[in-house]
Short mmCIF file of C-alpha atoms in Angstrom, two decimals:
data_model
loop_
_atom_site.label_atom_id
_atom_site.label_comp_id
_atom_site.label_asym_id
_atom_site.label_seq_id
_atom_site.Cartn_x
_atom_site.Cartn_y
_atom_site.Cartn_z
CA MET A 4 -58.25 -38.24 111.95
CA GLY A 5 -57.74 -34.62 111.05
CA THR A 6 -54.75 -32.43 111.63
CA LEU A 7 -52.37 -33.65 114.31
CA PRO A 8 -52.16 -31.33 117.34
CA ALA A 9 -48.40 -31.00 116.77
CA ALA A 10 -49.05 -29.51 113.33
CA LYS A 11 -51.56 -27.05 114.82
CA VAL A 12 -49.05 -26.01 117.46
CA GLU A 13 -46.45 -25.49 114.76
CA ARG A 14 -48.83 -23.32 112.73
CA TRP A 15 -49.72 -21.34 115.85
CA GLN A 16 -46.04 -20.80 116.62
CA ARG A 17 -45.49 -19.47 113.09
CA PHE A 18 -48.43 -17.13 113.65
CA ARG A 19 -46.85 -15.94 116.91
CA ASP A 20 -43.46 -15.40 115.28
CA ASN A 21 -45.02 -13.36 112.47
CA ARG A 22 -47.09 -11.36 114.95
CA ASN A 23 -44.05 -10.42 117.05
CA LYS A 24 -42.05 -9.59 113.94
CA ALA A 25 -44.80 -7.26 112.70
CA LEU A 26 -45.04 -5.51 116.07
CA ALA A 27 -41.28 -4.92 116.03
CA ALA A 28 -41.39 -2.92 112.77
CA PRO A 29 -39.14 0.19 112.89
CA HIS A 30 -42.05 2.65 112.98
CA GLY A 31 -44.84 0.33 114.10
CA TRP A 32 -47.21 0.51 117.04
CA LEU A 33 -44.47 0.02 119.63
CA THR A 34 -42.80 3.28 118.59
CA LEU A 35 -45.62 5.74 119.36
CA THR A 36 -44.43 8.51 121.70
CA SER A 37 -47.21 11.12 121.45
CA PHE A 38 -50.71 11.92 120.20
CA GLN A 39 -51.40 15.64 119.78
CA TRP A 40 -54.34 17.54 118.34
CA LEU A 41 -53.47 20.35 115.93
CA GLU A 42 -54.62 23.90 116.65
CA ASP A 43 -56.00 26.46 114.20
CA SER A 44 -52.90 28.70 114.51
CA PRO A 45 -49.34 27.56 113.69
CA ALA A 46 -47.77 26.29 116.89
CA ALA A 47 -44.90 24.16 118.11
CA VAL A 48 -45.65 20.59 119.25
CA GLU A 49 -43.88 18.20 121.56
CA LEU A 50 -41.22 15.83 120.24
CA ALA A 51 -41.18 17.21 116.67
CA PRO A 52 -39.79 20.38 115.06
CA GLY A 53 -41.76 22.82 112.90
CA LEU A 54 -44.99 24.74 113.31
CA TRP A 55 -48.21 22.77 112.88
CA SER A 56 -51.82 23.81 112.34
CA THR A 57 -55.12 22.99 110.69
CA ASP A 58 -58.01 24.96 109.22
CA GLY A 59 -60.32 21.99 109.75
CA THR A 60 -60.04 20.84 106.15
CA THR A 61 -56.29 20.53 105.70
CA ALA A 62 -53.25 20.25 107.93
CA SER A 63 -50.22 22.52 107.49
CA LEU A 64 -46.58 22.26 108.49
CA THR A 65 -44.07 25.11 108.24
CA ALA A 66 -40.41 24.22 108.61
CA VAL A 67 -36.94 25.70 108.19
CA PRO A 68 -33.84 23.79 106.97
CA ALA A 69 -32.45 23.57 110.51
CA ASP A 70 -35.47 21.47 111.51
CA GLY A 71 -34.08 18.59 109.46
CA LEU A 72 -37.49 17.49 108.29
CA SER A 73 -37.95 15.44 105.11
CA LEU A 74 -40.91 13.82 103.39
CA VAL A 75 -41.35 10.13 104.18
CA GLU A 76 -42.51 9.30 100.66
CA SER A 77 -39.64 10.88 98.74
CA GLY A 78 -36.94 11.72 101.26
CA ASP A 79 -36.90 15.31 99.95
CA ALA A 80 -36.41 18.13 102.43
CA VAL A 81 -39.63 19.79 103.54
CA PRO A 82 -40.05 23.13 101.74
CA ALA A 83 -41.17 26.15 103.73
CA THR A 84 -44.82 25.02 104.07
CA ILE A 85 -46.63 21.82 103.11
CA THR A 86 -50.27 20.80 103.45
CA ALA A 87 -52.20 17.55 103.41
CA ALA A 88 -55.88 16.61 103.52
CA LEU A 89 -57.25 13.34 104.87
CA ALA A 90 -60.64 11.73 105.20
CA ASP A 91 -61.79 10.74 108.69
CA GLU A 92 -59.97 7.67 110.03
CA GLU A 93 -57.19 8.06 107.45
CA SER A 94 -53.52 8.33 108.38
CA LEU A 95 -50.41 9.48 106.51
CA MET A 96 -46.80 8.80 107.41
CA TRP A 97 -45.93 12.38 106.52
CA VAL A 98 -42.48 13.63 107.57
CA GLN A 99 -39.38 12.30 109.31
CA PHE A 100 -36.31 13.55 111.12
CA GLY A 101 -33.49 12.61 113.52
CA GLY A 102 -30.88 9.89 113.82
CA PRO A 103 -27.98 9.11 111.47
CA GLY A 104 -30.28 8.61 108.49
CA GLY A 105 -32.68 11.44 109.23
CA ASP A 106 -35.51 8.97 109.68
CA GLN A 107 -35.41 7.91 113.33
CA VAL A 108 -38.72 9.66 114.05
CA VAL A 109 -41.69 9.56 111.68
CA VAL A 110 -44.57 11.98 112.22
CA GLU A 111 -47.91 10.46 111.31
CA LEU A 112 -50.73 12.79 110.36
CA ALA A 113 -54.13 11.41 111.34
CA ARG A 114 -57.74 12.51 111.20
CA ARG A 115 -59.92 11.20 113.98
CA ALA A 116 -63.46 12.25 114.94
CA GLY A 117 -63.23 14.99 112.29
CA ARG A 118 -60.10 16.53 113.82
CA TYR A 119 -56.46 16.50 112.75
CA ALA A 120 -53.77 15.14 115.03
CA ILE A 121 -50.18 13.98 114.79
CA ARG A 122 -48.50 10.97 116.32
CA THR A 123 -44.73 10.72 116.66
CA ARG A 124 -43.20 7.31 115.97
CA ASP A 125 -39.66 7.02 117.36
CA ALA A 126 -37.66 3.92 116.35
CA ALA A 127 -35.55 4.43 119.51
CA SER A 128 -38.56 4.15 121.82
CA PRO A 129 -37.77 1.80 124.74
CA VAL A 130 -41.12 0.09 124.19
CA LEU A 131 -39.66 -1.16 120.90
CA THR A 132 -36.00 -1.56 121.77
CA GLU A 133 -36.83 -3.61 124.88
CA PHE A 134 -39.55 -5.68 123.18
CA THR A 135 -39.02 -9.43 123.35
CA GLY A 136 -42.46 -10.62 122.27
CA VAL A 137 -46.03 -10.52 123.55
CA PRO A 138 -46.74 -12.85 126.50
CA THR A 139 -49.39 -15.43 125.63
CA TYR A 140 -51.20 -18.39 127.06
CA GLY A 141 -49.88 -21.70 125.80
CA TYR A 142 -51.66 -23.27 122.85
CA LYS A 143 -54.90 -24.96 123.94
CA PRO A 144 -56.76 -27.01 121.32
CA GLU A 145 -60.04 -26.74 123.25
CA TRP A 146 -60.11 -23.00 122.50
CA GLU A 147 -60.48 -23.66 118.78
CA VAL A 148 -64.27 -23.73 118.61
CA ALA A 149 -66.82 -24.24 115.88
CA GLY A 150 -69.58 -21.71 115.27
CA ARG A 151 -71.81 -20.24 112.64
CA PHE A 152 -72.15 -16.82 111.05
CA GLU A 153 -75.58 -15.22 110.81
CA PRO A 154 -75.26 -12.27 108.41
CA TYR A 155 -77.48 -9.22 108.64
CA PRO A 156 -79.49 -8.25 105.53
CA GLU A 157 -77.44 -5.03 105.49
CA PRO A 158 -74.50 -3.84 107.61
CA VAL A 159 -75.46 -1.88 110.73
CA ASP A 160 -73.34 1.03 112.00
CA VAL A 161 -73.10 0.90 115.79
CA PRO A 162 -71.59 3.85 117.74
CA ILE A 163 -68.73 2.77 120.02
CA ALA A 164 -66.12 4.31 122.29
CA THR A 165 -62.39 4.02 121.62
CA ALA A 166 -59.19 3.91 123.64
CA ASN A 167 -59.09 7.71 123.39
CA PRO A 168 -62.00 9.28 125.32
CA LEU A 169 -62.04 12.21 122.89
CA VAL A 170 -62.52 9.98 119.84
CA ASP A 171 -65.81 8.25 119.11
CA GLY A 172 -65.92 5.30 116.75
CA VAL A 173 -68.31 3.29 114.61
CA HIS A 174 -68.49 -0.51 114.40
CA ARG A 175 -69.93 -1.65 111.07
CA SER A 176 -71.59 -4.89 112.11
CA VAL A 177 -72.16 -7.30 109.23
CA GLY A 178 -73.72 -10.05 111.31
CA GLU A 179 -73.30 -12.22 114.39
CA VAL A 180 -70.95 -15.08 115.12
CA VAL A 181 -72.71 -17.71 117.25
CA PHE A 182 -70.73 -20.31 119.23
CA ARG A 183 -70.13 -22.06 122.54
CA VAL A 184 -66.88 -22.09 124.51
CA PRO A 185 -65.34 -24.30 127.23
CA GLY A 186 -66.75 -23.61 130.67
CA SER A 187 -70.07 -22.16 129.50
CA GLY A 188 -73.42 -23.85 129.09
CA HIS A 189 -74.92 -21.29 126.74
CA GLU A 190 -74.37 -19.81 123.30
CA PHE A 191 -72.67 -16.51 122.68
CA ARG A 192 -73.59 -14.05 119.96
CA LEU A 193 -70.94 -11.51 119.07
CA GLN A 194 -71.26 -8.85 116.40
CA ALA A 195 -68.58 -9.02 113.73
CA GLU A 196 -67.05 -6.58 111.29
CA GLY A 197 -66.34 -7.53 107.71
CA GLU A 198 -62.79 -7.66 106.33
CA LYS A 199 -61.24 -8.27 102.92
CA LEU A 200 -62.29 -11.38 101.00
CA GLY A 201 -65.17 -12.11 103.37
CA ALA A 202 -63.15 -12.61 106.55
CA LEU A 203 -64.47 -11.29 109.87
CA THR A 204 -63.13 -9.55 112.97
CA VAL A 205 -64.65 -9.99 116.42
CA THR A 206 -63.74 -7.56 119.22
CA PHE A 207 -64.64 -8.87 122.65
CA HIS A 208 -64.43 -8.65 126.43
CA ASP A 209 -63.98 -11.67 128.69
CA GLU A 210 -63.42 -12.39 132.38
CA THR A 211 -59.62 -12.31 132.11
CA ASN A 212 -59.65 -8.61 131.14
CA GLY A 213 -57.76 -6.42 133.58
CA ASP A 214 -56.30 -9.52 135.24
CA THR A 215 -54.12 -11.45 132.83
CA THR A 216 -55.27 -9.77 129.61
CA ASP A 217 -55.87 -6.25 128.35
CA ASP A 218 -59.30 -4.60 128.70
CA TRP A 219 -60.41 -6.09 125.38
CA ARG A 220 -58.98 -8.13 122.52
CA LYS A 221 -59.81 -9.04 118.95
CA LEU A 222 -59.95 -12.20 116.90
CA ALA A 223 -59.69 -12.66 113.15
CA VAL A 224 -62.18 -15.23 111.84
CA PRO A 225 -61.59 -16.81 108.41
CA ARG A 226 -64.26 -16.42 105.76
CA PRO A 227 -67.39 -18.44 106.61
CA ARG A 228 -67.91 -21.61 104.60
CA PRO A 229 -70.87 -21.85 102.21
CA ASP A 230 -72.99 -23.35 105.01
CA HIS A 231 -72.08 -20.30 107.19
CA SER A 232 -69.98 -22.41 109.57
CA VAL A 233 -66.90 -20.72 111.03
CA VAL A 234 -63.97 -21.60 113.25
CA LEU A 235 -62.91 -19.27 116.06
CA ASP A 236 -59.39 -20.01 117.26
CA PHE A 237 -59.03 -17.99 120.46
CA ASN A 238 -55.40 -19.07 120.61
CA ARG A 239 -55.00 -16.33 118.01
CA ALA A 240 -56.77 -13.60 120.01
CA ILE A 241 -54.54 -10.53 119.94
CA ASN A 242 -54.24 -7.16 121.63
CA TYR A 243 -55.10 -3.89 119.99
CA PRO A 244 -52.25 -1.37 119.76
CA SER A 245 -53.76 0.47 122.75
CA ALA A 246 -52.53 -2.39 124.94
CA PHE A 247 -48.97 -1.32 124.17
CA THR A 248 -49.30 2.46 123.96
CA PRO A 249 -51.49 5.22 125.44
CA TYR A 250 -51.53 6.92 122.04
CA GLY A 251 -53.89 4.57 120.20
CA THR A 252 -57.47 5.28 119.13
CA CYS A 253 -58.47 1.62 119.00
CA PRO A 254 -62.15 0.62 118.91
CA MET A 255 -63.78 -0.87 121.98
CA PRO A 256 -66.22 -3.78 121.65
CA VAL A 257 -69.85 -3.05 120.90
CA LYS A 258 -72.23 -3.44 123.82
CA ASN A 259 -72.90 -7.10 124.65
CA ASN A 260 -69.75 -8.38 122.88
CA SER A 261 -68.72 -9.96 126.18
CA LEU A 262 -68.07 -13.52 127.28
CA ASP A 263 -68.89 -14.30 130.92
CA VAL A 264 -66.05 -16.84 131.08
CA ARG A 265 -62.27 -16.64 131.29
CA VAL A 266 -60.84 -16.97 127.79
CA GLU A 267 -57.44 -18.24 128.88
CA ALA A 268 -56.05 -18.30 125.35
CA GLY A 269 -54.28 -15.84 123.11
CA GLU A 270 -52.30 -12.77 124.06
CA LYS A 271 -51.87 -11.54 127.62
CA LEU A 272 -51.12 -8.10 129.00
CA PRO A 273 -47.83 -6.86 127.51
CA ALA A 274 -46.55 -6.22 131.05
CA SER A 275 -47.28 -9.78 132.19
CA ASP A 276 -44.41 -12.01 133.25
#
């Protein structure tokens, strides 16, 4: 008879609990308070002490003891000047300051679209301190649908936009997930990205976007079976960080990764009642 619905609901609730717990991490996505590009001359930035700059290859920070800056990795005070180099799309939780422990705010160094930027992550951000969980639709078994994965001979890099209009992205499509959903009489084909151990991620639009859900969401799809069959559980569709903060650089869906139906499953807009 298969798994009882009650057991599926219980597993989904555990997934939701773990999701909310991860979002509530002390310096997680709910703590972002700024995104700032670095200039080529040392300059002050908002919400963090020190003088920051980049020569295009490395990023530099010059500080004095009164700034109270320390290295995230070791906790050691920042010497007069430090540098770091990142590859594109990399991030580094670099320095910290503030609060009783000197670690209330973490400054993340990031490289996006070939440029260096910093993001401040403040554990006292109201977005975090007032967080009580992401609103969701109730669990609906009909939104757990069967499909198949049709891999490409080789991955295809597809240019995409991101949540930041100044940052372009690339979606490495490894194939298409093909499936049908409730309320639609035709198949959908959505491009998927590959993840660790053969799992997939699908980023998609649907007709609830901008109404009850954010402008786009994503769904993790377990590794296809040997016959290429997959299961897409839209009850586990989640928001990108850009749904919670204006300081994300999250990837938008590739063109045509849209469902012309209302996917009334998974996470809603964070501001929803």
